[in-house]
Tab-separated table of C-alpha atoms in Angstrom:
chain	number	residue	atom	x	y	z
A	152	UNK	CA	11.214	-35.666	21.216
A	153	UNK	CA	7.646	-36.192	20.380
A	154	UNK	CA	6.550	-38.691	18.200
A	155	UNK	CA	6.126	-37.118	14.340
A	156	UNK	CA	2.778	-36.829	12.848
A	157	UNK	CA	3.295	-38.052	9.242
A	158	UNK	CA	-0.052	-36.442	7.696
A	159	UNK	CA	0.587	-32.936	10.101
A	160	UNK	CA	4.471	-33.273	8.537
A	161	UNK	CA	3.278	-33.822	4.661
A	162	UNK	CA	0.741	-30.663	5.468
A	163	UNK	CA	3.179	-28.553	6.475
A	164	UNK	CA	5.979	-29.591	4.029
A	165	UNK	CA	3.120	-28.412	1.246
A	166	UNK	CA	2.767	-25.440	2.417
A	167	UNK	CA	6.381	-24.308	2.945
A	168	UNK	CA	6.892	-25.524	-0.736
A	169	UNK	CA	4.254	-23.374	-1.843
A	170	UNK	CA	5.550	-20.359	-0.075
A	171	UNK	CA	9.576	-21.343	-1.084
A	172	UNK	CA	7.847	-21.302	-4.704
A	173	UNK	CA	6.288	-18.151	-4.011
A	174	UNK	CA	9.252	-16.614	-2.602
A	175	UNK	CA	11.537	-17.723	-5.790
A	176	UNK	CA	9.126	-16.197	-7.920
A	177	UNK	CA	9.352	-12.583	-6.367
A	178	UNK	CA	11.584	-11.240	-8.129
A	179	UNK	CA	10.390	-13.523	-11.732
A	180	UNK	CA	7.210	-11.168	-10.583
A	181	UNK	CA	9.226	-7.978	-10.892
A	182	UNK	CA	10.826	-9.377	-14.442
A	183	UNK	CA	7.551	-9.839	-15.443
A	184	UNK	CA	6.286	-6.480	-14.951
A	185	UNK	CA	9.172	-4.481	-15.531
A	186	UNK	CA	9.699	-6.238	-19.418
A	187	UNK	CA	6.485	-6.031	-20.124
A	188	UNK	CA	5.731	-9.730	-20.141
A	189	UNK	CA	2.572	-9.681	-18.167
A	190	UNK	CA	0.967	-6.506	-20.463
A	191	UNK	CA	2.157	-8.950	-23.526
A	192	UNK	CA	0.531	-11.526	-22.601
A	193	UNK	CA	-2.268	-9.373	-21.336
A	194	UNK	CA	-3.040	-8.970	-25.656
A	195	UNK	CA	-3.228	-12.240	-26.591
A	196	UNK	CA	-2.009	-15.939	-26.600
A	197	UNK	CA	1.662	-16.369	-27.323
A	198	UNK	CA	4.281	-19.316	-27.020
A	199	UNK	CA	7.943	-18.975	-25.870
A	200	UNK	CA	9.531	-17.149	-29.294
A	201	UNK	CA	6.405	-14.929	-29.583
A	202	UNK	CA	6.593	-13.258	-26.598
A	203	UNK	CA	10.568	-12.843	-26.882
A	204	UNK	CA	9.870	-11.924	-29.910
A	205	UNK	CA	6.835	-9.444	-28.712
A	206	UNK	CA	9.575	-7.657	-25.713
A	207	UNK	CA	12.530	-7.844	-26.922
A	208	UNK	CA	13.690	-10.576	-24.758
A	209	UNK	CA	15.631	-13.965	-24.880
A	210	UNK	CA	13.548	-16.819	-25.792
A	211	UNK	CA	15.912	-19.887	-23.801
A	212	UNK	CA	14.786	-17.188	-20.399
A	213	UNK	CA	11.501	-16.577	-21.314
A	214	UNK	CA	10.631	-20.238	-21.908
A	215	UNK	CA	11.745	-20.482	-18.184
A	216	UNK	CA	9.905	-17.449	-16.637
A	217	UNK	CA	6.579	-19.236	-18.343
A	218	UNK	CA	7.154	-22.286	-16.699
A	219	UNK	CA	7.610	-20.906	-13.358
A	220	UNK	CA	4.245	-18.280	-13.763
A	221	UNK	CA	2.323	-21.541	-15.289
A	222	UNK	CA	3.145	-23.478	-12.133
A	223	UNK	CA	1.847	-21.200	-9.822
A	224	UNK	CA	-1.121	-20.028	-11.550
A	225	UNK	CA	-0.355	-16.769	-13.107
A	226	UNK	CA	-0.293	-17.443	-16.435
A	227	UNK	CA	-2.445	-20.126	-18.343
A	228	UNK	CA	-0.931	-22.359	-20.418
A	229	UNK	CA	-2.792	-24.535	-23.463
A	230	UNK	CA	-1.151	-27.622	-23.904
A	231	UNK	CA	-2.712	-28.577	-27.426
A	232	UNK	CA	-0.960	-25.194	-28.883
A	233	UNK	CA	1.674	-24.770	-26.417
A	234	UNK	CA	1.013	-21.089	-25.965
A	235	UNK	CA	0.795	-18.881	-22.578
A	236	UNK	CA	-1.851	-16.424	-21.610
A	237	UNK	CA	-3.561	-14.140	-19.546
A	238	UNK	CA	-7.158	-14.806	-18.446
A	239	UNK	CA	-9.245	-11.345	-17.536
A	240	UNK	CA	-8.764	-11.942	-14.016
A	241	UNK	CA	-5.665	-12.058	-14.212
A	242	UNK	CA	-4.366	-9.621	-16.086
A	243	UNK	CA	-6.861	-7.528	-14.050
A	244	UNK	CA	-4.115	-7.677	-11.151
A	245	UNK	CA	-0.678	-8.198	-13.501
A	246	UNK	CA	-1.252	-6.178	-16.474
A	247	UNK	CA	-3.064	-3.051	-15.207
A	248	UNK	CA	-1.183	-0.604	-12.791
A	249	UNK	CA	-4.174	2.032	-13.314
A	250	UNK	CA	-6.715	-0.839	-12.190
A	251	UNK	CA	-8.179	-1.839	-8.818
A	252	UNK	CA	-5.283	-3.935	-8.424
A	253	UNK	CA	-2.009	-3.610	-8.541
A	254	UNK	CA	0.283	-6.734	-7.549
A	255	UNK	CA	3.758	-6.197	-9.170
A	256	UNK	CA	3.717	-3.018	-7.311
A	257	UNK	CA	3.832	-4.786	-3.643
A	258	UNK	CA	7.239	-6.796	-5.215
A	259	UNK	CA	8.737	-3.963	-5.204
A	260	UNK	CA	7.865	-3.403	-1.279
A	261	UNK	CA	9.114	-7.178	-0.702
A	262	UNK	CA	12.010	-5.994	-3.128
A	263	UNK	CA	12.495	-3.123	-0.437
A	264	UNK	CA	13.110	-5.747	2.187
A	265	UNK	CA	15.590	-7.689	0.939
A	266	UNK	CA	17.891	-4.545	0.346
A	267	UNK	CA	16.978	-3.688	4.542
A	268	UNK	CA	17.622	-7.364	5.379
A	269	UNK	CA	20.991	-6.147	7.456
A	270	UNK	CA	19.358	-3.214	9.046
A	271	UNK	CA	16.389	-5.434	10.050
A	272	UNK	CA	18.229	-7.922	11.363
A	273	UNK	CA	20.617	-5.023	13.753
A	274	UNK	CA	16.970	-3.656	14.479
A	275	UNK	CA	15.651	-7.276	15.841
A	276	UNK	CA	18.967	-7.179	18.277
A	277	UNK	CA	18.895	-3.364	19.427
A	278	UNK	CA	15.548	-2.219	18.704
A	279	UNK	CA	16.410	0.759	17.115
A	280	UNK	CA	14.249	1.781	14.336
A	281	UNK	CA	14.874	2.888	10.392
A	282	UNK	CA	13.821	5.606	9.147
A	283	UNK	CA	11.542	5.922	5.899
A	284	UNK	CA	13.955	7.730	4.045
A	285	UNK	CA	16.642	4.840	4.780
A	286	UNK	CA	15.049	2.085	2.678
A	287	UNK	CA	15.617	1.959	-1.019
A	288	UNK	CA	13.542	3.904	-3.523
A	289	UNK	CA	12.077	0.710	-5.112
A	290	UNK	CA	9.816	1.146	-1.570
A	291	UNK	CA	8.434	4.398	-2.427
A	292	UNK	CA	7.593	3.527	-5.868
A	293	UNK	CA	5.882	0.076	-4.621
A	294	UNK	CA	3.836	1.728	-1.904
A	295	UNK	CA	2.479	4.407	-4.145
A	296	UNK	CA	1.693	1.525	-7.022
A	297	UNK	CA	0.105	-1.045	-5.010
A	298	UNK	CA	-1.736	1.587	-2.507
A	299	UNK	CA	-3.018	3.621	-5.464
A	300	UNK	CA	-4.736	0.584	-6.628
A	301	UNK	CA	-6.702	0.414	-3.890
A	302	UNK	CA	-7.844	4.311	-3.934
A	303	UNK	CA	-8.437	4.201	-7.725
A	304	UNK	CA	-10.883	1.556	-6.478
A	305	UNK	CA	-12.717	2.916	-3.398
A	306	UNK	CA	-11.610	5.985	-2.480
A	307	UNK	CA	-13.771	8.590	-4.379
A	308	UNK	CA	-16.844	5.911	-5.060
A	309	UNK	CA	-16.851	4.529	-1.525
A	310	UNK	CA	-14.396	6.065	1.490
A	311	UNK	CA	-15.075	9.599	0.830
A	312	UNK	CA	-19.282	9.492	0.639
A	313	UNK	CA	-19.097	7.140	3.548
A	314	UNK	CA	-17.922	10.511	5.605
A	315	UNK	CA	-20.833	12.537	6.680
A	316	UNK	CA	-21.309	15.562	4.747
A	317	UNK	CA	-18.206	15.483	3.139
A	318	UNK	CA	-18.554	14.798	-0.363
A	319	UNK	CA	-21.019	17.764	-0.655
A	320	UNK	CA	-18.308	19.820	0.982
A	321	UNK	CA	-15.900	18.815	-1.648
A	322	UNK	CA	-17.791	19.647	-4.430
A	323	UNK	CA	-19.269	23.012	-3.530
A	324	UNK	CA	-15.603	23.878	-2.801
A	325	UNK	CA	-13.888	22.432	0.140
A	326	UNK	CA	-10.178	22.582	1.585
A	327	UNK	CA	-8.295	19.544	2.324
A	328	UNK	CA	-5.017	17.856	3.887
A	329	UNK	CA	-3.287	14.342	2.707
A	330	UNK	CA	-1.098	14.135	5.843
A	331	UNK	CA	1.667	11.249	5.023
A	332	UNK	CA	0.958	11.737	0.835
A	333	UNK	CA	4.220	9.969	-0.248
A	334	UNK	CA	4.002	10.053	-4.113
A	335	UNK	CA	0.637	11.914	-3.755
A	336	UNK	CA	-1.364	9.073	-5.112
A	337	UNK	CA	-4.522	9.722	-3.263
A	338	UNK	CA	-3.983	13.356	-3.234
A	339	UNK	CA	-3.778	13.734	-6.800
A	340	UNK	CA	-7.164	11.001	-7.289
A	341	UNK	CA	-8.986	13.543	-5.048
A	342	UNK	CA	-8.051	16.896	-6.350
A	343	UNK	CA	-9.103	15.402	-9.921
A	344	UNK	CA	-12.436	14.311	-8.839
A	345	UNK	CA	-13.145	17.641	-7.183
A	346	UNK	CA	-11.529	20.148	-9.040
A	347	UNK	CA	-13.397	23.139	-7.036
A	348	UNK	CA	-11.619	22.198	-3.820
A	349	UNK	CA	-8.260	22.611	-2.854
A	350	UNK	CA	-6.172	19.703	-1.746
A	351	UNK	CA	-2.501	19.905	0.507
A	352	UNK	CA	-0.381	17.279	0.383
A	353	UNK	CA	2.134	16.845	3.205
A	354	UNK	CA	5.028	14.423	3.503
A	355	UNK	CA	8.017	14.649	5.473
A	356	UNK	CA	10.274	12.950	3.012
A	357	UNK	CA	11.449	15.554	0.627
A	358	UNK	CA	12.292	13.339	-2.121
A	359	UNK	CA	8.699	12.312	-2.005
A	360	UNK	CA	7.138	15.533	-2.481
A	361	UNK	CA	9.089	16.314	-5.382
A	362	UNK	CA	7.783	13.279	-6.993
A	363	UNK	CA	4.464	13.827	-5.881
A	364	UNK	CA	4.600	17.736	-7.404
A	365	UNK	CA	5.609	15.815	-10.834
A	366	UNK	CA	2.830	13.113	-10.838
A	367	UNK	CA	0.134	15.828	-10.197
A	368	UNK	CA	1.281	18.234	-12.882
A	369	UNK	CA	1.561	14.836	-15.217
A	370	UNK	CA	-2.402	14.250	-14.216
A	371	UNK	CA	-3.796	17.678	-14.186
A	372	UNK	CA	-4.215	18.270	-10.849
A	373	UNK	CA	-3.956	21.954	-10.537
A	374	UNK	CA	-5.661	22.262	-7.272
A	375	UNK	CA	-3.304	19.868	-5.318
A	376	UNK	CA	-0.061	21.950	-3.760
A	377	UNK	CA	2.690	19.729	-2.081
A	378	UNK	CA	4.943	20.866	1.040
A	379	UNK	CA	7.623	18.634	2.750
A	380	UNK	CA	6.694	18.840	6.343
A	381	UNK	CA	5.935	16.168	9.268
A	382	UNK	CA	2.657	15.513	10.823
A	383	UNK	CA	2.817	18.020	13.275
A	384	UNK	CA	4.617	20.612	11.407
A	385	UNK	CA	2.823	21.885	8.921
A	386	UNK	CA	0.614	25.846	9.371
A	387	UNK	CA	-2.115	25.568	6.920
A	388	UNK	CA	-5.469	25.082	8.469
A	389	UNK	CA	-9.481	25.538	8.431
A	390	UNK	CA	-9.566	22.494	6.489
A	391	UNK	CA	-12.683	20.878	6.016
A	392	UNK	CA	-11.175	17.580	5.586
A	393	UNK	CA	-7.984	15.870	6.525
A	394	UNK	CA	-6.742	12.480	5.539
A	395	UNK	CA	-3.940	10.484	6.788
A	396	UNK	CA	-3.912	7.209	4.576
A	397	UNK	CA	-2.134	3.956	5.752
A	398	UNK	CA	0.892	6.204	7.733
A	399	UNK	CA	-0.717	7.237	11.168
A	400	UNK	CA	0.478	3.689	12.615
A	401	UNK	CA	4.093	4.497	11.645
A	402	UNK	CA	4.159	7.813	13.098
A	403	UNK	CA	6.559	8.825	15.884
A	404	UNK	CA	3.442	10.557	17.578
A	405	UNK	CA	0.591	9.450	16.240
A	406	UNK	CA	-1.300	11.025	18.826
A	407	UNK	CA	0.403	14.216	18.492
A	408	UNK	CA	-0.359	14.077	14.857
A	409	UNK	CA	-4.083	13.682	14.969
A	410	UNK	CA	-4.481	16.641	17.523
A	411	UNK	CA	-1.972	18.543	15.458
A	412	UNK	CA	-4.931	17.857	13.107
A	413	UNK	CA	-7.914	18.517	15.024
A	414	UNK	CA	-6.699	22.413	15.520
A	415	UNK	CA	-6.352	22.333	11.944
A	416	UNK	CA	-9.429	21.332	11.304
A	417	UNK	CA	-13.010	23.498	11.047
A	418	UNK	CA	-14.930	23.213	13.686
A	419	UNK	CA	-17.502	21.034	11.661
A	420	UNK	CA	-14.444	19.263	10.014
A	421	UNK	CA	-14.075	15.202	9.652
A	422	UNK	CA	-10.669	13.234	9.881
A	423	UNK	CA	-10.636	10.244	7.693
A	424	UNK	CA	-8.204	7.633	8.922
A	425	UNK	CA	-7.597	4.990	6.422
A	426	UNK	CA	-5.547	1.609	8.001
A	427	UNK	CA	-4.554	-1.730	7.374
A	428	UNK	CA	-7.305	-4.077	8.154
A	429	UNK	CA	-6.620	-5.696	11.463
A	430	UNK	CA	-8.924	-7.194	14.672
A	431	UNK	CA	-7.978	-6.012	18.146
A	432	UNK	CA	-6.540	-9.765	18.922
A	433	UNK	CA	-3.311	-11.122	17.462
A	434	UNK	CA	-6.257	-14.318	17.044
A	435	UNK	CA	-7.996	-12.340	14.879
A	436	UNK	CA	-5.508	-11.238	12.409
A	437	UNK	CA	-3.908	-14.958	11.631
A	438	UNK	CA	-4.728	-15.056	7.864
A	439	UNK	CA	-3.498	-14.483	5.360
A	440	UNK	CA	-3.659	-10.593	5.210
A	441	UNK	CA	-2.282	-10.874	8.589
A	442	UNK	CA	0.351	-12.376	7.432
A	443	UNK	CA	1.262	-9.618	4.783
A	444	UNK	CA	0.800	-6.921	6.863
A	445	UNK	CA	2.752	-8.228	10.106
A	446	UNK	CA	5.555	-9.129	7.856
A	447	UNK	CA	5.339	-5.391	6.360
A	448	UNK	CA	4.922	-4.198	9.751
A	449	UNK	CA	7.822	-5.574	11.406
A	450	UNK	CA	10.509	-4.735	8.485
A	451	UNK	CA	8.936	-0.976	7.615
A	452	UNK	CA	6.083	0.119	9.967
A	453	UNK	CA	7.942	-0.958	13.651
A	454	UNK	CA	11.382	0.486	12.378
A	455	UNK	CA	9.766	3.881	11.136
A	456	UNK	CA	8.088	4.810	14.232
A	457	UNK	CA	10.725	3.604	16.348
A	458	UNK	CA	13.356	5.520	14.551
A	459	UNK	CA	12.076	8.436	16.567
A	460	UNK	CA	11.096	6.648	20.025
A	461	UNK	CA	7.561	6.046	18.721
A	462	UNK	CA	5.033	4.293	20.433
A	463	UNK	CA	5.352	1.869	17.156
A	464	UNK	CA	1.755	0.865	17.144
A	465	UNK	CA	2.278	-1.248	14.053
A	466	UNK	CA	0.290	-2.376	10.714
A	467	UNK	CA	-1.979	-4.441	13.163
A	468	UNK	CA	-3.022	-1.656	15.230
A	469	UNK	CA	-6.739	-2.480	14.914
A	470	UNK	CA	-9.150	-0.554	15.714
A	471	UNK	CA	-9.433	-0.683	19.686
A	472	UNK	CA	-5.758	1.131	19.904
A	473	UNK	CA	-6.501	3.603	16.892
A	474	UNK	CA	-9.884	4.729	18.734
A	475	UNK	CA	-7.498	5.647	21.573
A	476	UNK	CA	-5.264	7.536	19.794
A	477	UNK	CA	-7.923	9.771	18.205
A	478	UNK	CA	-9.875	10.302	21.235
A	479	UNK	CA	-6.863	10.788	23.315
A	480	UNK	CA	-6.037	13.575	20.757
A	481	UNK	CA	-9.117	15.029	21.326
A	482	UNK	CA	-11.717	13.748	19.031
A	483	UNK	CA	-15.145	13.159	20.438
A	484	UNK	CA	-16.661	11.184	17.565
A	485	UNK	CA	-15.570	8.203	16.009
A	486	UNK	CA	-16.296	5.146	13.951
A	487	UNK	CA	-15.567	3.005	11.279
A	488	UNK	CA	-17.341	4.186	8.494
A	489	UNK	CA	-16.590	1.505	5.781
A	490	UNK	CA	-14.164	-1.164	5.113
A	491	UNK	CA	-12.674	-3.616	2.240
A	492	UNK	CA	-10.397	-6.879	2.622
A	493	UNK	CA	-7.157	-4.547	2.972
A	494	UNK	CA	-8.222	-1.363	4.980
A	495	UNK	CA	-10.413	0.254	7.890
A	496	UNK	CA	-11.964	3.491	7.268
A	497	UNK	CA	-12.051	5.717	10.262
A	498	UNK	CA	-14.574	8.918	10.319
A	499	UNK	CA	-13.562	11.212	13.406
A	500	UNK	CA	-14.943	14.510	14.436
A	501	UNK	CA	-14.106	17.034	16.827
């Protein structure tokens, strides 16, 4: 056996405390945003018995709760008054689901693993896949909160005027496809912001669509219609735009997919792909938002697309792999057109 390091043993001992803490606090996270404890505190200053008092809670568990948040930095506490808060910052990414960001909403995605821990762990021996349907509905609700974060953010300000041509398209009165919608999060966002245009939304997980129909009638989005039907399946076409947001790396045939929607498209049409952000080197993505989105990857992404004998291309595609996909479908232009911390933006053309 090697002789032990005692500074590289302390160093790695802190971390894996920090991420035990982090994991024990997962589901304190979901408590937190499903009592209403972070939007509470979100208001103003409170000790133990206020904010029990404030939610309806029990003060001996919510003394606990704000000891755990306080110790890793999600709450502040003030010593001299002994009372708990929320700085703006914070609250920015606790207390706001219709804000930028939205981090209760991925605990219910790590929620979502822990109920397909015995699946995953048959899928590690066999390598058979899962399909999306399979996992537990606290998934669908987390993806939709925590990705609709990120398209309330940049999606109509940013991602959509980076596309040549398109935005002018939209608003003189445009057709477009959300291939993959789920809940319909970034369908709905769109159809609002250009209410001359029509937008599809097409998901082939029925219970999805249903929701999706509910959420746009609950926003206003008139112009956004919702059909179950896979990536290759569904007949409407001449679309000037078509979108397939953080879902063409867990297709069976992503390849298939993207021609399926090039002949769909007008011939002066643009295919925005939207994925995880991700280098072409396993090097490259050894951070921290590596780390999230392997770990998503291998419990949800992997098991999707091999569920169907898909080429299983993975969260960490990167852009190399996706270039291939498009152009192999058909597509003669394509680049990145913008990017944030969490997601590639893809412009292709025919």
């Amino acid at each position: 056996m090697n002789a032990i390091n005692e500074d590289r043993l302390n160093q790695f001992l802190g971390q894996a405390v920090g991420d035990l803490g982090a994991a024990m606090s997962a589901t304190l996270m979901l408590v937190g945003d499903q009592l209403g404890l972070y939007r509470a505190l979100a208001e103003k200053p409170m000790n133990a018995a206020d904010l029990a008092r404030h939610t309806g809670t029990n003060e001996r568990y919510i003394r606990e709760w704000l000891g755990n948040q306080a110790a890793g930095g999600y709450v502040d506490y003030d010593r001299a008054s002994d009372t708990y808060s929320l700085s703006a910052e914070q609250a920015l990414c606790l207390a706001d689901p219709g804000g930028p960001v939205d981090l209760p909403g991925a605990y219910s995605i790590v929620e979502a693993t822990f109920h397909a821990l015995e699946k995953t762990k048959a899928n590690f021996r066999t390598g058979q896949g899962m399909e999306w349907g399979e996992h537990h509905p606290c998934l669908f609700h987390g993806t939709e909160r925590f990705f609709r974060a990120g398209y309330n953010a940049h999606l109509v300000t940013e991602w959509l005027p980076a596309l040549e041509g398109v935005v002018d398209k939209l608003r003189a009165g445009g057709k477009a496809a959300d291939v993959g919608c789920g809940h319909g999060a970034s369908t709905s966002l769109m159809a609002r912001a250009f209410p001359n245009s029509t937008f599809f939304g097409f998901d082939y997980h029925v219970p999805s669509i249903d929701v999706a129909r509910e959420r746009a009638t609950q926003a206003g989005a008139t112009n956004a219609r919702f059909e179950a039907a896979d990536a290759t399946g569904y007949t409407e076409n001449d679309f000037n735009l078509i979108c397939f947001f953080d879902c063409l790396h867990d297709m069976a045939d992503p390849v298939g997919a993207a021609r399926h929607a090039l002949q769909a498209l007008k011939p002066d049409g643009t295919c925005m792909l939207v994925e995880p952000f991700a280098g072409d080197s396993v090097a490259e993505n050894l951070n921290p938002v590596g780390r999230v989105y392997y770990g998503a990857s291998s419990q949800i992404c992997v098991p999707v697309s091999l569920a169907r004998n898909g080429p299983a291309l993975g969260a960490q595609a990167g852009e190399a792999r996706l270039r291939k996909v498009m152009t192999d479908a058909g597509f003669t232009r394509f680049r990145r057109a913008t990017q944030t911390p969490f997601n590639l933006v893809f412009e292709a053309r025919p």
